Amino acid sequence: MFTTRPTLQGTFGMVSSTHWLASQSAMAVLEDGGNAYDAAVAAGFVLHVVEPHLNGPAGEVPIILAQAGGDVRVLCGQGVAPAGATVAHYRGLGLDLVPGTGPLAAAVPGAFDAWMLLLRDHGTKSLADVLKYAIGYAQDGHAPVERVGETVETVRDLFASEWTTSAAVYLPDGEPPRPGELFRNPALAATWRRLITEAARDSDAARDSETTWESGAARDSDATRDSDAGQGIEAGRGFEAPGLGTGPEYDSRVAEIEAARRIWREGFIAEALVRQAARPTLDTSGERHRGTLTAADLAAWSASYEAPATYDWRGWTLCKAGPWSQGPVFLQQLALLPPELPRYGSAAYVHLLVEGCKLAMADREAWYGDAATVPPAELLTDLLSEEYNAGRRTLIGEKASYELRPGSPGGRTPRLSGHARAVAAGEGVAVPPAAGAGEPTVAKYPTSPVPGEPDVSADGGTRGDTCHLDIVDRWGNMVSATPSGGWLQSNPVVPELGFPLGTRLQMAWLEEGLPNSLTPGRRPRTTLTPSLALRDGVPVMAFGTPGGDQQDQWQLHFFLAVALRAQVRGGPDLQGAIDAPNWHNDSFPGSFHPRGMRPGSVTVESRTDPGVVEELRRRGHDVQVGDDWSEGRLCAVARDPRTGVLSAAANPRGMQGYAVGR
């Protein structure tokens, strides 16, 4: 089978990410003796530098990790709504939706603390070891990909007239970053250097005063401590496994990481973030607003571990984050599949997957969210039950559905937001056919026909989006992460820090009583959804993609391509599954401002068989044909537990994702 690149194979370590510099930085960590978790943290911070239009330190990241032969855990780096972020407050400002940009859309930043927790509990490297790659690219420069400059160009007027601190970083000498020329962010490099210096000083002071790491970690959530015990870690010490550090050096390393976490929550970084949130800022509402983030919000929150949501399918166990994310949509789509599937790639196959996705996404709108009154475990038991999905499966007919049809798991009555009901009835904002895929995050100034959506390319086909990385090391440790938020186009750059706040609160509804209502102390539902798969209880594959609402659509097609199609060189044909023509639909309310939808839609790549396109249209689908390579930015790594052979592949779309390994 022809593929754009080979499926890489080796035994030492494999990395796949959405940018080659992140992939190679992670590989450098593995070569230096680090494990998959060390490498992931280094890559995550490099992605902040080289894909600033797609993620940042004040954004968020869900991480799924599996130790060699051990349990799978989810590390939640999605921050909560601040204490002042109430529906009443936003309604009092005359808003019906949370703005797509600006400080009102900022949740408590989650990415930094999640990376630090991963490094503390599962890594072996020091803070300086993992940050040196990001510091180097920020201080000395890197040649940016075209999309960085194109994104900045879409917001040039906004930056120049309103978000002037962003102009100082991204419009040096009045021009956006250009491919082939070095682009620097010295303010960001200075932030990390200061963090390392202060963390070392504070950890030394703690040691001298005989303050132990346990006292510093006591503020962590019960969920973090409980899950640590489940991983075999006792107060962060004594966990002896291949690729994990132990001994006295480990204690000082951990103390320094804890000091860095405190500085983020309460030190110079927290102070700068709070100052920025209080500045009146022009957002997608067309007005200037102050945010609700306070010092108390930052000090009170930390990342935490939890058990994954899982579903067993034909010998595989698929692991996702819970219904505070859209992850269970992937599991529901599997549960909706009949025992016998149509031929892979046929019109009947695409129709089945698209119609199943519509049902799962309708359930997402009615049931998913951190503010739900139904306990997550109970909800997932009902949503993934054979009885429930057998009933839902009967709704898939020969023709395309144009309705939003949530179900009633456990006999409960579904409840959709007023906005979702309106757009489903054709009374709200439609997603334009040329919009393509991704997360509409760019502020347009002063006006835009579709607020919050950039025209990055000539046809408007590229939007702000996110990142992804997957890593497996020689010991079999595996990690999948989807960093996002804190985009350069989301909020003005914090001048003291070199990066902006995020905008994830735009995904919550300004209506009380919904599972995803804006609620202080609760996570806004996120589209970020990394994946990890097991065979016979052993972790064998990590995968994921950017793409907002499209993530679990593209991932399902990828996974089925791996599970159902031919093997090559004794392992899964990861690259072939990534390269296969893909598709998505917008037949449900979008997660991002202005929350539109396009009922009955299917967007396919032009490489799709014309006969399949014709048959889909005959079945009633509103088919849009996109570019040859326009659907998805998948990454994947795998490990064969029988042989120890590692595999990796990366997406050719966008011309920047790469896999490396040996």
mmCIF file of N, CA, C and O in Angstrom, residues 373-406:
data_model
loop_
_atom_site.group_PDB
_atom_site.id
_atom_site.type_symbol
_atom_site.label_atom_id
_atom_site.label_comp_id
_atom_site.label_asym_id
_atom_site.label_seq_id
_atom_site.Cartn_x
_atom_site.Cartn_y
_atom_site.Cartn_z
ATOM 1 N N THR A 373 -25.682 16.760 36.939
ATOM 2 C CA THR A 373 -26.109 16.220 38.229
ATOM 3 C C THR A 373 -26.000 14.694 38.267
ATOM 4 O O THR A 373 -26.005 14.100 39.338
ATOM 5 N N VAL A 374 -25.897 14.065 37.090
ATOM 6 C CA VAL A 374 -25.750 12.618 37.031
ATOM 7 C C VAL A 374 -24.273 12.274 37.230
ATOM 8 O O VAL A 374 -23.412 12.807 36.527
ATOM 9 N N PRO A 375 -23.920 11.412 38.184
ATOM 10 C CA PRO A 375 -22.511 11.033 38.367
ATOM 11 C C PRO A 375 -21.921 10.482 37.079
ATOM 12 O O PRO A 375 -22.580 9.705 36.372
ATOM 13 N N PRO A 376 -20.686 10.862 36.729
ATOM 14 C CA PRO A 376 -20.097 10.440 35.451
ATOM 15 C C PRO A 376 -20.101 8.927 35.242
ATOM 16 O O PRO A 376 -20.415 8.456 34.146
ATOM 17 N N ALA A 377 -19.750 8.162 36.268
ATOM 18 C CA ALA A 377 -19.698 6.706 36.108
ATOM 19 C C ALA A 377 -21.080 6.151 35.778
ATOM 20 O O ALA A 377 -21.225 5.266 34.923
ATOM 21 N N GLU A 378 -22.097 6.666 36.449
ATOM 22 C CA GLU A 378 -23.473 6.207 36.201
ATOM 23 C C GLU A 378 -23.917 6.584 34.795
ATOM 24 O O GLU A 378 -24.544 5.786 34.082
ATOM 25 N N LEU A 379 -23.604 7.807 34.388
ATOM 26 C CA LEU A 379 -23.980 8.266 33.051
ATOM 27 C C LEU A 379 -23.316 7.410 31.984
ATOM 28 O O LEU A 379 -23.971 6.977 31.023
ATOM 29 N N LEU A 380 -22.016 7.149 32.132
ATOM 30 C CA LEU A 380 -21.303 6.381 31.122
ATOM 31 C C LEU A 380 -21.801 4.941 31.058
ATOM 32 O O LEU A 380 -21.868 4.347 29.972
ATOM 33 N N THR A 381 -22.141 4.369 32.199
ATOM 34 C CA THR A 381 -22.691 3.016 32.196
ATOM 35 C C THR A 381 -23.935 2.951 31.325
ATOM 36 O O THR A 381 -24.113 2.014 30.527
ATOM 37 N N ASP A 382 -24.794 3.956 31.456
ATOM 38 C CA ASP A 382 -26.034 3.985 30.665
ATOM 39 C C ASP A 382 -25.758 4.315 29.201
ATOM 40 O O ASP A 382 -26.314 3.686 28.292
ATOM 41 N N LEU A 383 -24.903 5.309 28.948
ATOM 42 C CA LEU A 383 -24.635 5.728 27.575
ATOM 43 C C LEU A 383 -23.958 4.639 26.753
ATOM 44 O O LEU A 383 -24.155 4.561 25.534
ATOM 45 N N LEU A 384 -23.153 3.800 27.403
ATOM 46 C CA LEU A 384 -22.398 2.785 26.676
ATOM 47 C C LEU A 384 -23.012 1.394 26.768
ATOM 48 O O LEU A 384 -22.445 0.429 26.254
ATOM 49 N N SER A 385 -24.177 1.283 27.382
ATOM 50 C CA SER A 385 -24.807 -0.025 27.537
ATOM 51 C C SER A 385 -25.306 -0.551 26.193
ATOM 52 O O SER A 385 -25.689 0.213 25.298
ATOM 53 N N GLU A 386 -25.317 -1.861 26.049
ATOM 54 C CA GLU A 386 -25.788 -2.471 24.810
ATOM 55 C C GLU A 386 -27.271 -2.182 24.592
ATOM 56 O O GLU A 386 -27.702 -1.928 23.458
ATOM 57 N N GLU A 387 -28.043 -2.212 25.667
ATOM 58 C CA GLU A 387 -29.477 -1.947 25.538
ATOM 59 C C GLU A 387 -29.734 -0.548 24.976
ATOM 60 O O GLU A 387 -30.530 -0.364 24.052
ATOM 61 N N TYR A 388 -29.045 0.450 25.533
ATOM 62 C CA TYR A 388 -29.245 1.826 25.077
ATOM 63 C C TYR A 388 -28.831 1.981 23.618
ATOM 64 O O TYR A 388 -29.556 2.566 22.803
ATOM 65 N N ASN A 389 -27.669 1.434 23.256
ATOM 66 C CA ASN A 389 -27.163 1.638 21.909
ATOM 67 C C ASN A 389 -27.894 0.794 20.876
ATOM 68 O O ASN A 389 -27.963 1.184 19.704
ATOM 69 N N ALA A 390 -28.449 -0.332 21.284
ATOM 70 C CA ALA A 390 -29.279 -1.101 20.356
ATOM 71 C C ALA A 390 -30.496 -0.287 19.946
ATOM 72 O O ALA A 390 -30.893 -0.284 18.767
ATOM 73 N N GLY A 391 -31.083 0.425 20.912
ATOM 74 C CA GLY A 391 -32.210 1.287 20.588
ATOM 75 C C GLY A 391 -31.807 2.465 19.718
ATOM 76 O O GLY A 391 -32.502 2.812 18.753
ATOM 77 N N ARG A 392 -30.680 3.071 20.052
ATOM 78 C CA ARG A 392 -30.202 4.210 19.256
ATOM 79 C C ARG A 392 -29.846 3.770 17.832
ATOM 80 O O ARG A 392 -30.039 4.517 16.861
ATOM 81 N N ARG A 393 -29.309 2.569 17.698
ATOM 82 C CA ARG A 393 -28.880 2.071 16.391
ATOM 83 C C ARG A 393 -30.038 1.991 15.404
ATOM 84 O O ARG A 393 -29.848 2.162 14.185
ATOM 85 N N THR A 394 -31.242 1.741 15.892
ATOM 86 C CA THR A 394 -32.411 1.633 15.004
ATOM 87 C C THR A 394 -32.766 2.972 14.370
ATOM 88 O O THR A 394 -33.535 3.014 13.399
ATOM 89 N N LEU A 395 -32.223 4.074 14.913
ATOM 90 C CA LEU A 395 -32.499 5.397 14.334
ATOM 91 C C LEU A 395 -31.681 5.659 13.081
ATOM 92 O O LEU A 395 -31.938 6.638 12.361
ATOM 93 N N ILE A 396 -30.684 4.837 12.820
ATOM 94 C CA ILE A 396 -29.851 5.021 11.636
ATOM 95 C C ILE A 396 -30.530 4.338 10.456
ATOM 96 O O ILE A 396 -30.623 3.106 10.397
ATOM 97 N N GLY A 397 -31.038 5.133 9.542
ATOM 98 C CA GLY A 397 -31.715 4.608 8.367
ATOM 99 C C GLY A 397 -30.855 4.705 7.126
ATOM 100 O O GLY A 397 -29.652 4.959 7.184
ATOM 101 N N GLU A 398 -31.479 4.522 5.976
ATOM 102 C CA GLU A 398 -30.765 4.588 4.700
ATOM 103 C C GLU A 398 -30.494 6.019 4.270
ATOM 104 O O GLU A 398 -29.628 6.263 3.438
ATOM 105 N N LYS A 399 -31.246 6.966 4.833
ATOM 106 C CA LYS A 399 -31.106 8.369 4.454
ATOM 107 C C LYS A 399 -30.438 9.175 5.566
ATOM 108 O O LYS A 399 -30.522 8.826 6.751
ATOM 109 N N ALA A 400 -29.826 10.267 5.183
ATOM 110 C CA ALA A 400 -29.163 11.145 6.143
ATOM 111 C C ALA A 400 -30.186 11.848 7.026
ATOM 112 O O ALA A 400 -31.237 12.298 6.552
ATOM 113 N N SER A 401 -29.883 11.944 8.293
ATOM 114 C CA SER A 401 -30.739 12.675 9.230
ATOM 115 C C SER A 401 -30.300 14.133 9.287
ATOM 116 O O SER A 401 -29.106 14.451 9.269
ATOM 117 N N TYR A 402 -31.285 15.025 9.378
ATOM 118 C CA TYR A 402 -31.027 16.459 9.533
ATOM 119 C C TYR A 402 -31.478 16.948 10.907
ATOM 120 O O TYR A 402 -31.557 18.145 11.146
ATOM 121 N N GLU A 403 -31.739 16.012 11.821
ATOM 122 C CA GLU A 403 -32.237 16.362 13.154
ATOM 123 C C GLU A 403 -31.154 16.201 14.215
ATOM 124 O O GLU A 403 -30.205 15.439 14.037
ATOM 125 N N LEU A 404 -31.330 16.912 15.324
ATOM 126 C CA LEU A 404 -30.494 16.738 16.507
ATOM 127 C C LEU A 404 -31.298 15.880 17.475
ATOM 128 O O LEU A 404 -32.293 16.336 18.040
ATOM 129 N N ARG A 405 -30.882 14.606 17.672
ATOM 130 C CA ARG A 405 -31.708 13.623 18.373
ATOM 131 C C ARG A 405 -30.988 13.038 19.583
ATOM 132 O O ARG A 405 -30.462 11.925 19.537
ATOM 133 N N PRO A 406 -30.964 13.747 20.698
ATOM 134 C CA PRO A 406 -30.374 13.163 21.909
ATOM 135 C C PRO A 406 -31.262 12.047 22.441
ATOM 136 O O PRO A 406 -32.482 12.044 22.246
#
